[in-house]
Amino acid sequence: QQQVKQSPQSLIVQKGGISIINCAYENTAFDYFPWYQQFPGKGPALLIAIRPDVSEKKEGRFTISFNKSAKQFSLHIMDSQPGDSATYFCAARVYGPARQLTFGSGTQLTVLP
Amino acid sequence: DTAVSQTPKYLVTQMGNDKSIKCEQNLGHDTMYWYKQDSKKFLKIMFSYNNKELIINETVPNRFSPKSPDKAHLNLHINSLELGDSAVYFCASSPAGQGAGYTFGSGTRLTVV
């Protein structure tokens, strides 16, 4: 059972373009929605995160848009650069002692020079 | 100083062997995790420890046994390795607090031949 559905599986964008990755969830008990960036041979690294009481959060070129009623959230990468080429994971967490993150299936982003 | 360190980085072993992966975090976090990343890059939680206490044990074969000697260390021991155990195993940690994200180690690539 995949609780967080992510799309697309892969994305190719020209340098300077906008990259958009979407995620949808079912569990309304999720209270924290981070995005992680993973480069080959490395562990995932926290990129940006949002709580469901906020509809948008921006950090530099990265923006999360959150639609609580639709149970969807998305990552927008503005002015995409070749160095942004990586795998991106959305995730969601139910708060509790475990603070367990459930991850989406990942999006392989390639930014062409 | 590496925040979450795992050893070894690569592990090649034969079927039926027993192996261990070590993880240490110097962030003072109270919760540690083991995640398995398969060949399609899907990240799935295996175990969660909070202050040395097992909180989550997902549907993982009992050949996998985590051990937490203190809250800075979480080791993973695997008995009777099988071909299907080949994957990248990530250790992660998180602090208390609702908005706290994970810090991942760089992973251990396990190959069972």
Tab-separated table of C-alpha atoms in Angstrom:
chain	number	residue	atom	x	y	z
A	1	GLN	CA	0.000	0.000	0.000
A	2	GLN	CA	1.620	3.201	-1.156
A	3	GLN	CA	0.387	6.016	1.032
A	4	VAL	CA	2.184	8.767	-0.863
A	5	LYS	CA	1.929	8.737	-4.656
A	6	GLN	CA	4.517	10.709	-6.606
A	7	SER	CA	4.634	11.711	-10.266
A	8	PRO	CA	6.212	11.871	-12.728
A	9	GLN	CA	8.709	9.046	-12.420
A	10	SER	CA	11.175	10.981	-14.553
A	11	LEU	CA	11.400	14.557	-15.764
A	12	ILE	CA	13.638	16.262	-18.293
A	13	VAL	CA	13.835	20.055	-18.226
A	14	GLN	CA	15.943	22.587	-20.072
A	15	LYS	CA	18.264	24.813	-18.080
A	16	GLY	CA	16.338	27.814	-16.833
A	17	GLY	CA	13.002	26.050	-16.990
A	18	ILE	CA	10.589	25.158	-14.206
A	19	SER	CA	10.537	21.636	-12.796
A	20	ILE	CA	7.303	20.492	-11.166
A	21	ILE	CA	6.900	17.285	-9.173
A	22	ASN	CA	3.579	16.275	-7.692
A	23	CYS	CA	2.547	14.145	-4.743
A	24	ALA	CA	-0.779	12.996	-3.371
A	25	TYR	CA	-1.635	11.369	-0.061
A	26	GLU	CA	-4.594	9.684	1.586
A	27	ASN	CA	-3.831	9.696	5.297
A	28	THR	CA	-5.226	12.874	6.846
A	29	ALA	CA	-3.149	12.226	9.977
A	30	PHE	CA	0.004	13.285	8.127
A	31	ASP	CA	1.277	16.505	9.678
A	32	TYR	CA	4.593	17.212	8.029
A	33	PHE	CA	5.556	17.073	4.359
A	34	PRO	CA	9.255	17.254	3.460
A	35	TRP	CA	11.020	16.941	0.142
A	36	TYR	CA	14.358	15.209	-0.135
A	37	GLN	CA	17.033	15.437	-2.813
A	38	GLN	CA	19.306	12.495	-3.500
A	39	PHE	CA	22.440	12.488	-5.638
A	40	PRO	CA	23.959	9.201	-6.872
A	41	GLY	CA	25.895	7.440	-4.150
A	42	LYS	CA	24.590	9.750	-1.425
A	43	GLY	CA	21.856	9.631	1.138
A	44	PRO	CA	18.700	11.726	0.720
A	45	ALA	CA	19.089	15.275	2.025
A	46	LEU	CA	16.288	17.464	3.311
A	47	LEU	CA	15.497	20.174	0.776
A	48	ILE	CA	12.390	21.942	2.038
A	49	ALA	CA	9.375	21.034	4.158
A	50	ILE	CA	5.883	22.301	4.880
A	51	ARG	CA	3.181	21.804	7.477
A	52	PRO	CA	-0.473	21.488	6.414
A	53	ASP	CA	-1.516	24.814	7.948
A	54	VAL	CA	0.522	26.640	5.275
A	55	SER	CA	-0.357	26.697	1.559
A	56	GLU	CA	3.046	27.655	0.207
A	57	LYS	CA	6.648	27.790	1.335
A	58	LYS	CA	9.538	29.187	-0.639
A	59	GLU	CA	13.262	28.788	-0.091
A	60	GLY	CA	15.396	30.248	-2.829
A	61	ARG	CA	14.478	28.587	-6.122
A	62	PHE	CA	12.459	25.850	-4.390
A	63	THR	CA	8.763	26.222	-3.567
A	64	ILE	CA	6.304	23.800	-2.033
A	65	SER	CA	2.642	24.305	-2.848
A	66	PHE	CA	0.206	22.531	-0.525
A	67	ASN	CA	-3.496	21.880	-1.148
A	68	LYS	CA	-4.974	20.375	2.008
A	69	SER	CA	-8.479	19.851	0.624
A	70	ALA	CA	-7.163	17.984	-2.403
A	71	LYS	CA	-4.535	16.191	-0.310
A	72	GLN	CA	-1.849	17.128	-2.786
A	73	PHE	CA	1.452	18.936	-2.618
A	74	SER	CA	4.063	19.789	-5.183
A	75	LEU	CA	7.639	20.923	-5.526
A	76	HIS	CA	8.491	23.681	-7.983
A	77	ILE	CA	12.106	24.309	-8.941
A	78	MET	CA	12.468	27.670	-10.641
A	79	ASP	CA	15.352	28.451	-13.008
A	80	SER	CA	16.367	24.784	-13.002
A	81	GLN	CA	20.107	24.167	-13.262
A	82	PRO	CA	22.127	21.120	-14.366
A	83	GLY	CA	23.318	20.837	-10.755
A	84	ASP	CA	19.705	20.192	-9.738
A	85	SER	CA	19.790	16.881	-11.621
A	86	ALA	CA	19.030	14.320	-8.927
A	87	THR	CA	16.263	12.107	-7.591
A	88	TYR	CA	13.595	13.934	-5.616
A	89	PHE	CA	11.389	12.296	-3.014
A	90	CYS	CA	8.309	13.672	-1.377
A	91	ALA	CA	7.441	12.305	2.031
A	92	ALA	CA	4.837	12.567	4.749
A	93	ARG	CA	4.858	11.888	8.462
A	94	VAL	CA	2.354	11.058	11.182
A	95	TYR	CA	3.572	12.695	14.368
A	96	GLY	CA	4.321	10.301	17.200
A	97	PRO	CA	7.225	8.674	19.028
A	98	ALA	CA	8.506	7.123	15.835
A	99	ARG	CA	8.114	10.208	13.620
A	100	GLN	CA	8.159	7.745	10.729
A	101	LEU	CA	8.432	9.183	7.226
A	102	THR	CA	6.574	7.530	4.351
A	103	PHE	CA	8.250	8.299	1.048
A	104	GLY	CA	6.932	8.691	-2.469
A	105	SER	CA	8.480	6.592	-5.211
A	106	GLY	CA	10.886	9.294	-6.386
A	107	THR	CA	11.339	11.443	-9.494
A	108	GLN	CA	14.527	11.371	-11.517
A	109	LEU	CA	15.109	14.955	-12.650
A	110	THR	CA	17.511	15.713	-15.495
A	111	VAL	CA	18.242	19.331	-16.323
A	112	LEU	CA	19.811	19.721	-19.743
A	113	PRO	CA	22.500	22.394	-20.193
B	1	ASP	CA	32.516	15.699	11.333
B	2	THR	CA	29.995	13.491	9.559
B	3	ALA	CA	26.579	13.826	11.207
B	4	VAL	CA	25.322	10.299	10.465
B	5	SER	CA	28.005	7.827	9.541
B	6	GLN	CA	27.543	4.270	8.333
B	7	THR	CA	30.090	1.538	7.878
B	8	PRO	CA	30.883	-0.155	5.654
B	9	LYS	CA	29.963	1.798	2.518
B	10	TYR	CA	30.067	-1.329	0.369
B	11	LEU	CA	29.476	-4.917	1.401
B	12	VAL	CA	29.711	-7.882	-0.954
B	13	THR	CA	28.995	-11.265	0.555
B	14	GLN	CA	27.789	-14.731	-0.289
B	15	MET	CA	24.348	-16.127	0.323
B	16	GLY	CA	23.924	-17.614	3.757
B	17	ASN	CA	26.483	-15.387	5.445
B	18	ASP	CA	25.801	-13.134	8.439
B	19	LYS	CA	26.783	-9.481	8.262
B	20	SER	CA	26.428	-6.275	10.254
B	21	ILE	CA	26.132	-2.615	9.319
B	22	LYS	CA	26.995	0.043	11.879
B	23	CYS	CA	25.523	3.509	12.255
B	24	GLU	CA	26.470	6.389	14.505
B	25	GLN	CA	25.061	9.899	14.766
B	26	ASN	CA	26.690	12.835	16.531
B	27	LEU	CA	23.690	15.162	16.291
B	28	GLY	CA	22.196	14.363	19.676
B	29	HIS	CA	19.009	13.101	18.022
B	30	ASP	CA	16.782	10.797	20.021
B	31	THR	CA	15.331	8.707	17.194
B	32	MET	CA	17.175	6.565	14.662
B	33	TYR	CA	15.971	4.566	11.694
B	34	TRP	CA	16.931	1.975	9.135
B	35	TYR	CA	15.556	2.338	5.621
B	36	LYS	CA	15.999	0.010	2.664
B	37	GLN	CA	16.284	1.455	-0.842
B	38	ASP	CA	15.628	-1.065	-3.582
B	39	SER	CA	16.857	-1.081	-7.162
B	40	LYS	CA	13.972	1.198	-8.189
B	41	LYS	CA	15.081	3.676	-5.496
B	42	PHE	CA	11.992	3.135	-3.377
B	43	LEU	CA	12.686	3.948	0.275
B	44	LYS	CA	10.971	1.751	2.821
B	45	ILE	CA	11.308	1.959	6.579
B	46	MET	CA	12.539	-1.123	8.365
B	47	PHE	CA	13.032	-0.064	11.978
B	48	SER	CA	12.691	2.965	14.202
B	49	TYR	CA	14.358	3.357	17.603
B	50	ASN	CA	13.540	6.102	20.075
B	51	ASN	CA	16.019	6.463	22.942
B	52	LYS	CA	17.195	2.875	22.444
B	53	GLU	CA	13.638	1.523	22.426
B	54	LEU	CA	12.232	-0.197	19.339
B	55	ILE	CA	9.208	1.764	18.130
B	56	ILE	CA	8.615	0.388	14.648
B	57	ASN	CA	9.378	-2.974	13.195
B	58	GLU	CA	7.825	-3.082	9.763
B	59	THR	CA	7.251	-6.345	7.929
B	60	VAL	CA	10.897	-7.245	7.893
B	61	PRO	CA	12.091	-10.871	8.049
B	62	ASN	CA	13.349	-11.779	11.492
B	63	ARG	CA	16.745	-12.444	9.900
B	64	PHE	CA	17.171	-8.693	10.340
B	65	SER	CA	17.869	-7.623	13.910
B	66	PRO	CA	18.607	-4.057	14.959
B	67	LYS	CA	20.593	-3.274	18.058
B	68	SER	CA	20.868	0.093	19.771
B	69	PRO	CA	23.535	0.117	22.498
B	70	ASP	CA	22.912	3.811	23.129
B	71	LYS	CA	20.912	6.549	21.509
B	72	ALA	CA	23.814	7.563	19.248
B	73	HIS	CA	24.220	4.113	17.703
B	74	LEU	CA	21.933	1.815	15.757
B	75	ASN	CA	23.408	-1.281	14.179
B	76	LEU	CA	21.772	-3.724	11.799
B	77	HIS	CA	22.628	-7.396	11.849
B	78	ILE	CA	21.474	-9.648	9.043
B	79	ASN	CA	21.531	-13.442	9.306
B	80	SER	CA	21.460	-15.970	6.497
B	81	LEU	CA	21.700	-13.403	3.728
B	82	GLU	CA	19.589	-13.944	0.611
B	83	LEU	CA	19.894	-12.590	-2.923
B	84	GLY	CA	16.811	-10.430	-2.335
B	85	ASP	CA	18.547	-8.612	0.493
B	86	SER	CA	20.732	-6.832	-2.042
B	87	ALA	CA	19.909	-3.143	-1.722
B	88	VAL	CA	21.200	0.101	-0.273
B	89	TYR	CA	20.557	0.426	3.442
B	90	PHE	CA	20.304	3.895	4.938
B	91	CYS	CA	20.537	4.882	8.542
B	92	ALA	CA	18.859	8.146	9.559
B	93	SER	CA	18.181	10.132	12.687
B	94	SER	CA	15.763	12.845	13.758
B	95	PRO	CA	15.386	15.073	16.805
B	96	ALA	CA	12.290	15.607	18.887
B	97	GLY	CA	9.923	18.266	17.611
B	98	GLN	CA	7.090	18.382	15.131
B	99	GLY	CA	8.985	20.009	12.290
B	100	ALA	CA	12.061	17.883	12.504
B	101	GLY	CA	13.418	16.286	9.366
B	102	TYR	CA	15.669	13.318	9.021
B	103	THR	CA	19.404	13.362	8.522
B	104	PHE	CA	20.497	10.379	6.456
B	105	GLY	CA	23.789	8.590	6.321
B	106	SER	CA	25.452	7.986	2.979
B	107	GLY	CA	24.217	4.409	2.762
B	108	THR	CA	25.620	0.893	2.668
B	109	ARG	CA	25.357	-0.902	-0.661
B	110	LEU	CA	24.865	-4.571	0.131
B	111	THR	CA	25.363	-7.070	-2.670
B	112	VAL	CA	24.610	-10.716	-2.017
B	113	VAL	CA	26.098	-13.122	-4.549
